[in-house]
Amino acid sequence: MITIKTGAARALLAGATGLFLMNSGWAAIPIQQWTQPSGAKVFLVESPGIPMVDVQIDLDAGGRRDTADKVGLASLTASGTGNGVRAVGKEPALDENGLSEAWADLGASFGGSAGSDRMSFGLRSLTYPDILARATALAARQLAEPSYPESVWLRDRAKLIASIKEANTRPATLAGRAYTQAVYGTHPYGFETTEATLNRITVQDMRALHTRVVRPCGAKVSIVGALTRVQADALVTQLFARLPAGTCAAQAAVPEVQPLQAATDQRIAFASAQAHVLVGQPGYARSSPDHFALFVGNHILGGGGFTSRLMTEVREKRGLTYGVSSSFSPGLHAGAFSIGLQTRPDQAEQALQLVREVLAKFVTEGPTEAELQAAKDNLIGGFALRIDSNRKLLDNVANIAWVGLPLDYLDTWAQRVEKLTVDDIRAAFARVLQPGKMVTVVLGAQDAAK
């Protein structure tokens, strides 16, 4: 019976899209929230339509807490949990192949990663009791007892360094590096993993970081799947059962991203067929009350693809590029606002000047009423696609948990977009962006070396 179930699990899990709405009725998305005695905060959306569950564990241990000399440690510590588990009691050690085979046998998956703000672990499994219990037990072991074998790290480090060297030959890498350093300065958001930082990281560093931060007391656990609250609570308890209990020590505050004091302009010579143009500055933190106005405004300015103002002006009317876009990347701190395009080298200055004019006008005047209504129609009409699978819904629930958004955030999302006015967007952009203090990076233009 288990063989039949696990054999079908991969196909079911791989094809599990478009199922949440079909079963939820799309009326409301109730998020249950409670805190376990361990301190772990749990956020649950029951989705009983199919027998599967997605779990995400988030910890305040992302790259923003890396030190400048060991950038990449958070990411390596998280992903390294998949390189094997150590022997504990009568349970033998598993190397990376044994661990991989164990997950394949269950038709389930578990893994870790780290972004700028958080270290995350994800479990996906069928909810048949015989499978889920084994998958949760294996995940608990991998979460709590990774072995971090040195031979694997040395092998992987060589691959990563080779990848970095290859990336350093690409113009997009060089332009992006110059831009990031100019926008963030010394803030950890601007840190970059390099050959030097990798060579300073040891498996002892990974073990020490894991011991310090992978604790239930600091975890936010988001769950979407065919589990009741009682079942979900039991799953979380089992996931953390092999980790030490107790309270988490307060972590040092991470400084805020500093606003730019003046415009900077870098021209980088590079022999490439296309010039890379980047313009931007620090934007806003995700907790900002201006989020909806900036999100919708950016959709109109350059985030809406072929309907955006930048695309219309730079590509459609002047033919200066195949594509141009703008974006905000808000996090716990102010993530970058960025405009990016590629163009023929001899057109770079013309394209750059036009981008600056479009941006300055948008910040001063905001969108037109017609642009705003079109954006509302597009975003509200497409909202269902943002949560049309358990995995997508989990991403949204995890963001709500991480940022501390209201539990009815998804239910009120469309109303918040609908009530925005042109004045709201103009005021928000004026508060956040200063077109006269932007970073500009142009790499590969004909006059870059002048």
XYZ file of C-alpha atoms in Angstrom:
450
model
C 0.000 0.000 0.000
C 2.775 2.380 0.899
C 4.549 1.539 -2.350
C 1.459 2.446 -4.346
C 1.048 5.698 -2.469
C 4.672 6.761 -2.745
C 4.755 5.807 -6.385
C 1.843 8.124 -7.069
C 3.086 10.828 -4.736
C 5.579 12.392 -7.102
C 3.006 12.812 -9.854
C 0.407 14.173 -7.470
C 2.771 16.624 -5.781
C 4.284 17.736 -9.072
C 0.867 18.375 -10.577
C -0.678 19.996 -7.545
C -1.442 23.379 -9.071
C -4.666 25.191 -9.591
C -6.249 23.188 -6.825
C -6.576 25.538 -3.895
C -9.179 27.830 -5.400
C -11.136 24.945 -6.810
C -11.556 23.661 -3.293
C -11.690 26.866 -1.336
C -14.523 28.518 -3.209
C -12.346 31.671 -3.396
C -14.571 33.491 -0.927
C -12.196 33.920 1.964
C -8.895 32.525 3.101
C -9.024 31.976 6.857
C -5.566 31.864 8.412
C -5.417 30.250 11.837
C -2.578 31.407 14.065
C -1.259 30.214 17.410
C 1.978 29.963 19.353
C 3.334 26.655 20.614
C 4.885 26.277 24.101
C 8.267 26.106 22.324
C 7.738 29.649 21.070
C 7.168 28.624 17.447
C 4.461 30.713 15.792
C 2.202 28.667 13.516
C 0.088 29.968 10.616
C -2.311 27.465 9.033
C -4.646 27.460 6.044
C -6.642 24.253 5.845
C -6.922 23.075 2.240
C -8.611 19.677 2.426
C -9.190 19.126 -1.283
C -6.147 16.965 -1.927
C -4.139 14.845 0.533
C -0.978 16.941 0.631
C 0.683 19.566 2.766
C 3.284 22.293 2.242
C 5.216 23.611 5.237
C 7.651 26.530 5.413
C 9.805 27.306 8.461
C 11.284 30.823 8.539
C 14.053 32.015 10.871
C 15.676 35.420 11.342
C 18.975 34.135 10.008
C 19.195 35.343 6.427
C 22.108 36.945 4.653
C 21.570 40.271 6.418
C 23.166 38.600 9.439
C 26.243 37.375 7.535
C 29.471 39.124 8.430
C 31.288 40.903 5.610
C 34.180 38.431 5.678
C 31.956 35.331 5.418
C 29.172 36.334 3.063
C 27.215 33.277 1.995
C 27.345 31.500 5.359
C 23.582 31.665 5.960
C 22.788 30.224 2.544
C 25.388 27.455 2.845
C 24.234 26.543 6.350
C 20.647 26.143 5.181
C 21.342 24.243 1.964
C 24.041 22.162 3.679
C 21.425 20.385 5.784
C 20.820 18.283 2.676
C 24.392 16.973 2.624
C 23.737 14.282 5.197
C 22.697 13.645 8.786
C 24.824 12.280 11.595
C 24.247 9.059 13.518
C 22.142 9.475 16.657
C 21.449 6.555 18.996
C 20.476 3.528 16.925
C 19.851 5.638 13.839
C 22.788 5.353 11.426
C 24.241 8.315 9.612
C 22.972 9.097 6.125
C 25.169 10.725 3.513
C 23.732 13.025 0.848
C 22.875 10.093 -1.420
C 21.209 8.154 1.379
C 19.221 11.217 2.375
C 18.169 11.863 -1.198
C 17.069 8.257 -1.639
C 15.074 8.374 1.594
C 13.124 11.393 0.334
C 12.628 9.798 -3.058
C 11.235 6.669 -1.407
C 8.680 8.808 0.425
C 7.761 10.818 -2.651
C 8.273 13.890 -0.481
C 10.826 16.689 -0.275
C 12.597 18.829 2.297
C 15.303 21.442 1.901
C 16.751 24.711 3.106
C 17.764 28.035 1.618
C 18.438 31.586 2.738
C 17.582 34.959 1.262
C 18.579 38.411 2.418
C 16.217 38.412 5.392
C 15.377 34.848 6.380
C 16.638 31.300 6.477
C 13.876 28.955 5.329
C 13.151 25.234 5.304
C 10.359 23.647 3.289
C 8.576 20.309 3.556
C 6.151 18.930 0.964
C 4.429 15.607 1.511
C 1.258 13.650 1.072
C -0.857 13.612 4.214
C -1.555 9.878 4.290
C -0.708 9.114 7.929
C 1.846 6.414 7.137
C 3.726 8.695 4.720
C 3.409 12.014 6.564
C 4.662 10.576 9.844
C 7.796 9.215 8.177
C 8.354 12.376 6.142
C 7.997 14.578 9.219
C 10.372 12.367 11.197
C 12.986 12.548 8.435
C 12.570 16.305 8.119
C 12.974 16.674 11.887
C 16.190 14.709 11.731
C 17.569 16.701 8.797
C 16.553 19.967 10.451
C 18.188 19.141 13.786
C 21.138 16.857 13.022
C 22.883 17.800 9.774
C 26.395 16.392 9.533
C 27.971 19.071 7.317
C 30.657 16.728 5.946
C 33.834 18.617 5.088
C 34.554 16.602 1.941
C 31.209 17.631 0.466
C 31.781 21.281 1.373
C 35.228 21.288 -0.256
C 33.761 19.742 -3.387
C 30.865 22.200 -3.498
C 33.119 25.175 -2.745
C 35.203 24.430 -5.821
C 32.038 24.319 -7.934
C 30.775 27.597 -6.471
C 34.083 29.355 -7.082
C 34.131 28.145 -10.682
C 30.588 29.429 -11.085
C 31.536 32.826 -9.656
C 34.526 33.100 -12.010
C 32.315 32.301 -14.971
C 29.685 34.809 -13.849
C 32.364 37.491 -13.550
C 32.828 37.355 -17.321
C 29.227 38.432 -17.926
C 28.394 42.118 -18.355
C 25.140 41.742 -16.405
C 27.080 40.510 -13.367
C 29.513 43.405 -13.454
C 26.799 46.010 -13.960
C 24.657 44.519 -11.202
C 27.578 44.425 -8.772
C 28.450 48.083 -9.353
C 24.802 49.060 -8.998
C 24.209 47.075 -5.796
C 27.311 48.443 -4.114
C 26.346 52.003 -5.034
C 22.751 51.629 -3.767
C 23.427 49.802 -0.509
C 26.918 50.937 0.417
C 28.087 48.906 3.407
C 24.634 47.565 4.334
C 24.437 43.732 4.337
C 21.876 43.901 1.520
C 24.834 44.841 -0.658
C 27.057 41.973 0.443
C 28.249 39.634 -2.279
C 29.470 36.059 -2.021
C 32.959 35.883 -3.527
C 35.799 33.415 -3.847
C 37.450 35.084 -0.844
C 34.388 34.835 1.423
C 33.835 31.206 0.428
C 37.447 30.359 1.247
C 36.947 31.741 4.767
C 33.831 29.661 5.497
C 34.323 26.306 7.225
C 31.989 23.497 8.202
C 32.619 24.544 11.810
C 31.092 27.939 10.927
C 28.020 26.195 9.504
C 27.623 23.957 12.535
C 27.988 26.902 14.901
C 25.428 29.009 13.019
C 23.020 26.080 12.821
C 23.285 25.479 16.567
C 22.680 29.144 17.293
C 19.741 29.930 14.992
C 17.842 26.758 14.091
C 15.620 26.786 17.160
C 11.844 26.474 17.519
C 11.689 29.559 19.735
C 12.485 31.831 16.817
C 10.524 30.029 14.099
C 7.509 31.108 12.107
C 5.870 28.052 10.556
C 3.408 28.450 7.685
C 1.292 25.468 6.629
C -1.134 24.984 3.743
C -2.684 21.583 3.271
C -5.121 18.879 4.222
C -4.551 19.089 7.960
C -6.720 20.232 10.837
C -5.338 22.555 13.474
C -4.775 19.604 15.800
C -2.914 17.680 13.113
C -0.866 20.730 12.113
C 0.085 21.415 15.713
C 1.244 17.819 16.100
C 3.268 18.055 12.877
C 5.088 21.192 14.076
C 5.762 19.584 17.449
C 7.299 16.568 15.718
C 9.342 18.755 13.348
C 11.017 20.530 16.281
C 11.203 17.561 18.648
C 14.921 16.952 18.070
C 15.954 20.584 18.514
C 16.884 22.105 21.880
C 14.077 23.844 23.761
C 14.393 27.114 25.621
C 14.205 30.772 24.796
C 16.109 32.479 22.000
C 18.609 35.198 22.845
C 17.823 38.559 21.298
C 19.823 39.211 18.144
C 21.663 42.419 17.423
C 19.749 44.990 15.432
C 20.683 45.304 11.767
C 21.107 48.943 10.679
C 18.724 50.462 8.192
C 19.699 51.091 4.579
C 20.885 54.678 4.374
C 19.336 57.039 1.823
C 21.621 58.371 -0.876
C 22.993 61.853 -0.289
C 23.670 62.619 -3.949
C 23.419 61.163 -7.418
C 26.240 58.935 -8.640
C 27.049 58.017 -12.214
C 29.322 55.128 -13.202
C 30.360 54.422 -16.793
C 32.081 51.051 -17.136
C 33.915 50.089 -20.304
C 33.112 46.580 -21.523
C 33.194 45.004 -24.952
C 29.603 43.813 -25.267
C 26.997 43.904 -27.992
C 24.489 45.530 -25.662
C 24.941 48.313 -23.112
C 23.479 47.588 -19.673
C 21.741 50.539 -18.029
C 20.640 50.526 -14.369
C 19.037 53.419 -12.493
C 17.717 53.424 -8.931
C 18.125 54.007 -5.212
C 17.001 52.497 -1.879
C 13.230 52.054 -1.894
C 11.114 51.064 1.101
C 10.695 48.373 3.758
C 7.841 45.899 3.261
C 6.126 47.104 6.434
C 5.633 50.575 4.935
C 2.020 51.833 4.826
C 2.828 53.079 1.317
C 3.242 49.520 0.020
C 0.012 49.265 -1.966
C 0.405 52.697 -3.561
C 3.997 51.919 -4.538
C 3.137 48.422 -5.759
C 0.333 49.627 -8.007
C 2.261 52.720 -9.082
C 5.244 50.630 -10.090
C 2.964 48.346 -12.102
C 2.005 51.426 -14.119
C 5.514 52.852 -14.355
C 7.490 49.803 -15.356
C 6.277 46.641 -13.649
C 3.322 45.880 -15.885
C 5.180 44.550 -18.900
C 4.094 45.782 -22.298
C 1.413 48.064 -20.823
C 3.806 50.043 -18.612
C 4.706 53.655 -19.256
C 8.433 52.953 -19.547
C 7.843 50.205 -22.090
C 5.550 52.466 -24.087
C 7.962 55.392 -24.146
C 11.324 53.631 -24.477
C 10.441 50.605 -26.599
C 7.185 51.227 -28.431
C 7.600 54.901 -29.357
C 11.408 55.117 -29.777
C 12.522 51.554 -30.362
C 15.473 51.965 -28.018
C 15.245 48.557 -26.363
C 13.503 45.210 -26.458
C 12.544 45.537 -22.825
C 12.682 47.949 -19.895
C 11.224 47.469 -16.450
C 11.130 48.924 -12.962
C 10.792 47.165 -9.629
C 10.799 47.566 -5.871
C 12.335 44.845 -3.705
C 11.091 45.621 -0.182
C 12.323 43.529 2.731
C 12.766 44.032 6.455
C 14.842 47.025 5.356
C 14.522 49.285 2.335
C 15.121 47.173 -0.732
C 16.209 48.779 -3.988
C 14.024 50.559 -6.483
C 15.529 49.697 -9.870
C 15.011 50.467 -13.541
C 16.904 48.266 -15.961
C 17.301 47.941 -19.715
C 19.709 46.816 -22.381
C 20.220 48.761 -25.557
C 22.569 49.243 -28.476
C 25.727 50.958 -27.143
C 25.325 54.061 -29.301
C 21.763 54.514 -27.984
C 22.596 54.193 -24.287
C 22.668 57.924 -23.532
C 19.412 58.547 -25.363
C 17.698 55.688 -23.539
C 19.084 56.802 -20.184
C 17.904 60.362 -20.657
C 14.445 59.188 -21.624
C 14.218 56.884 -18.578
C 15.141 59.765 -16.317
C 12.502 62.006 -17.901
C 9.759 59.377 -17.610
C 10.636 58.667 -13.985
C 10.815 62.330 -12.978
C 7.460 63.040 -14.590
C 5.841 60.041 -12.922
C 7.138 61.030 -9.478
C 5.920 64.589 -9.975
C 2.563 63.920 -11.586
C 1.706 60.305 -10.805
C -0.324 58.148 -13.196
C -3.321 59.241 -15.197
C -6.790 58.153 -14.135
C -6.941 55.851 -17.157
C -3.605 54.230 -16.303
C -4.689 53.688 -12.706
C -7.996 52.109 -13.662
C -6.298 49.805 -16.166
C -3.783 48.751 -13.518
C -6.544 48.055 -10.992
C -8.454 45.967 -13.497
C -5.352 43.995 -14.408
C -4.129 43.399 -10.859
C -7.488 42.619 -9.279
C -8.493 40.440 -12.209
C -5.248 38.530 -11.949
C -5.208 38.206 -8.164
C -6.572 34.674 -8.263
C -3.471 33.565 -10.137
C -1.354 34.641 -7.162
C -2.943 31.997 -4.925
C -4.154 29.335 -7.340
C -2.066 26.539 -5.858
C -1.092 25.424 -2.382
C 2.519 26.387 -3.081
C 1.609 29.932 -4.145
C -0.749 30.283 -1.201
C 2.009 29.103 1.123
C 4.307 31.827 -0.216
C 1.663 34.429 0.612
C 0.938 33.024 4.074
C 4.657 32.878 4.864
C 5.040 36.533 3.834
C 2.112 37.506 6.042
C 3.737 35.658 8.932
C 7.194 37.045 8.290
C 6.264 40.699 7.837
C 3.526 40.653 10.490
C 0.688 41.570 8.134
C -2.961 41.239 9.233
C -4.378 37.730 8.969
C -7.126 39.053 6.649
C -4.512 40.518 4.295
C -5.454 38.296 1.355
C -9.184 38.850 1.906
C -8.779 42.627 1.780
C -6.082 42.790 -0.901
C -8.435 43.695 -3.775
C -10.258 46.343 -1.720
C -6.948 48.001 -0.825
C -5.949 48.157 -4.467
C -9.400 49.358 -5.567
C -9.532 52.322 -3.211
C -6.185 53.799 -4.307
C -6.278 57.194 -6.002
C -3.874 59.035 -8.285
C -3.052 61.328 -5.367
C -2.204 58.325 -3.159
C 0.325 57.044 -5.691
C 1.798 60.457 -6.440
C 2.269 61.178 -2.737
C 3.813 57.771 -2.009
C 6.288 58.045 -4.884
C 7.220 61.571 -3.821
C 7.905 60.327 -0.292
C 10.058 57.388 -1.360
C 11.875 58.360 -4.563
C 14.173 61.288 -5.303
C 14.994 61.290 -9.045
C 17.801 63.785 -8.400
C 19.655 61.348 -6.133
C 19.643 58.185 -8.211
C 22.473 55.743 -8.846
C 23.214 55.318 -12.539
C 25.362 52.519 -13.955
C 26.004 52.226 -17.688
C 28.194 49.307 -18.746
C 29.282 48.694 -22.290
C 28.304 51.947 -23.954
C 30.620 53.257 -26.689
C 31.737 56.267 -24.677
C 32.008 54.417 -21.362
C 35.782 54.718 -21.210
C 35.847 58.471 -21.893
